[in-house]
């Protein structure tokens, strides 16, 4: 039975409702309390304890600040403890309400949740009718803890404009506090001014839905089938449970590093329940394939000039957990960690501390390596708590000379840049790299073109107001993250990497995906194009003209060097300006050039030819006490990388043996 609460203009389309809305009532999406589609003005309550727990905080999965009772607390809490309290949502238009999802208060200091509740509906916010279960008023089961979302579907879906959640019982040692989401489908209403407000979707014909592991593989294969000349699918390893980590390569010559062509990567799904990045990368590979075939010159140029690598799911085990529960019921943490319970954003070697400790102990800063810092010995052992997914990504980073990357997360709207780890693990402190100005540029490129971040009227997600930072922030100035992938990428490889927090909602409903694609499409493309800023070139032996690998490229005034790739080519990301560049390699005389970087995203060619030193001259310099630049870091790095791969193989064999034994036991 369909409940339609009588109001004069409803009669015009009641018969149409019965045929059209009943078919979709079980699939109604969330109104958008969690995603902020529902504004603060649409939320009211009977009372509230303080401003920090007002009705605007009654949103599913909203996170509190460090202190309870501040301006940004973790729920709506009623100011009076009785059964007459309510949280009300104005849907702005007639809506088929089908259910409610409830959650307790987010807090580390107190325990508050609603155990049972009733629901009422209204068309004018004056006359209210209860949600019925047959002849009795329905009472719904709520929560028994702070974080687990609990869904209640209504026995009779009801059409109204307003809905109230009316708590009846609550945790005995707490008070009335809740976070909520409401499920509902908009209903056509020609006489309502909000009827003309259509949902903004996307004009791009892409596969806008959530894809589990098998569906992701099928989609990637379909893209490869449509664009075999510019795409290649490969794997970099497996998850703990054996799921492959698939990468889509997009290039005009897939499978091969081309001399002088920079390598770019996007990584998503490090936290398995932060799923928007996964879907955006699947959208991106579809979009590039389609637009390339259509002859879109921007896309054609990007594909010809760049070798692009897209890893949509770094943590497929965690994703499958979250996917099984669904977008609203997976909560804030389910699927975040690896199968072994490892947070992979803290699982890379902490090279920051190694570098900073060496700087404090050294007589001079120049004696301390500022790049290609090798992994610590403990990290490469089989006993180290390193996820197989992390090991696979490290090997990937070693194998390909990436220049630029972004790590896609969710749960906030902000772009962060290294360093993520603070000195001495101070909880929060601005900790810039030598390339701070360029990192700020990279972060600004993404944030300023993201349609939500760039909106000055948007509501903050949880408790941090990133508008004051123009929606970018140094990672350490937000919260310290020892062992982050961003910091490791910068200190162990040539690659610059930032983190993009894509949305307030970690797991947006499928209906939100077209809008999210439009919010991020330009940002994703423009950020990739930044790989062509700065200088690039090839470092060759003067006599043989062969490229020199592992030559050091030093920019005067920037205490962060990079190295040439296997073929001798290099890329140094830089802001516009004039630079003094010094290049040296073991066994060669150093060479200095002045290179100019323009404002256009087109790297300046700055090639070098190096002359070998004679062995007699080398011995003479050393005998007289002189110093030739030497660096054992590359050798140490290579040895430890081999150890890491060897220990990974041992661990994989152990896991396979254990799995075989488990299968035998089950038989």
mmCIF file of N, CA and C in Angstrom, residues 357-368:
data_model
loop_
_atom_site.group_PDB
_atom_site.id
_atom_site.type_symbol
_atom_site.label_atom_id
_atom_site.label_comp_id
_atom_site.label_asym_id
_atom_site.label_seq_id
_atom_site.Cartn_x
_atom_site.Cartn_y
_atom_site.Cartn_z
ATOM 1 N N UNK A 357 66.980 12.794 11.034
ATOM 2 C CA UNK A 357 67.974 12.356 12.019
ATOM 3 C C UNK A 357 69.387 12.485 11.454
ATOM 4 N N UNK A 358 69.557 12.115 10.182
ATOM 5 C CA UNK A 358 70.876 12.219 9.550
ATOM 6 C C UNK A 358 71.322 13.675 9.455
ATOM 7 N N UNK A 359 70.377 14.571 9.177
ATOM 8 C CA UNK A 359 70.712 15.991 9.097
ATOM 9 C C UNK A 359 71.174 16.536 10.442
ATOM 10 N N UNK A 360 70.529 16.096 11.521
ATOM 11 C CA UNK A 360 70.909 16.573 12.853
ATOM 12 C C UNK A 360 72.279 16.056 13.268
ATOM 13 N N UNK A 361 72.637 14.860 12.821
ATOM 14 C CA UNK A 361 73.909 14.260 13.210
ATOM 15 C C UNK A 361 75.064 14.698 12.318
ATOM 16 N N UNK A 362 74.748 15.149 11.103
ATOM 17 C CA UNK A 362 75.802 15.486 10.151
ATOM 18 C C UNK A 362 76.418 16.839 10.470
ATOM 19 N N UNK A 363 77.699 16.974 10.131
ATOM 20 C CA UNK A 363 78.392 18.249 10.313
ATOM 21 C C UNK A 363 77.885 19.279 9.312
ATOM 22 N N UNK A 364 77.548 18.823 8.120
ATOM 23 C CA UNK A 364 77.050 19.727 7.096
ATOM 24 C C UNK A 364 75.868 19.104 6.379
ATOM 25 N N UNK A 365 74.888 19.935 5.999
ATOM 26 C CA UNK A 365 73.677 19.434 5.380
ATOM 27 C C UNK A 365 73.951 18.763 4.039
ATOM 28 N N UNK A 366 75.002 19.229 3.344
ATOM 29 C CA UNK A 366 75.304 18.685 2.030
ATOM 30 C C UNK A 366 75.738 17.221 2.087
ATOM 31 N N UNK A 367 76.181 16.787 3.248
ATOM 32 C CA UNK A 367 76.628 15.404 3.388
ATOM 33 C C UNK A 367 75.452 14.424 3.484
ATOM 34 N N UNK A 368 74.242 14.952 3.660
ATOM 35 C CA UNK A 368 73.059 14.099 3.836
ATOM 36 C C UNK A 368 72.283 14.042 2.525
#
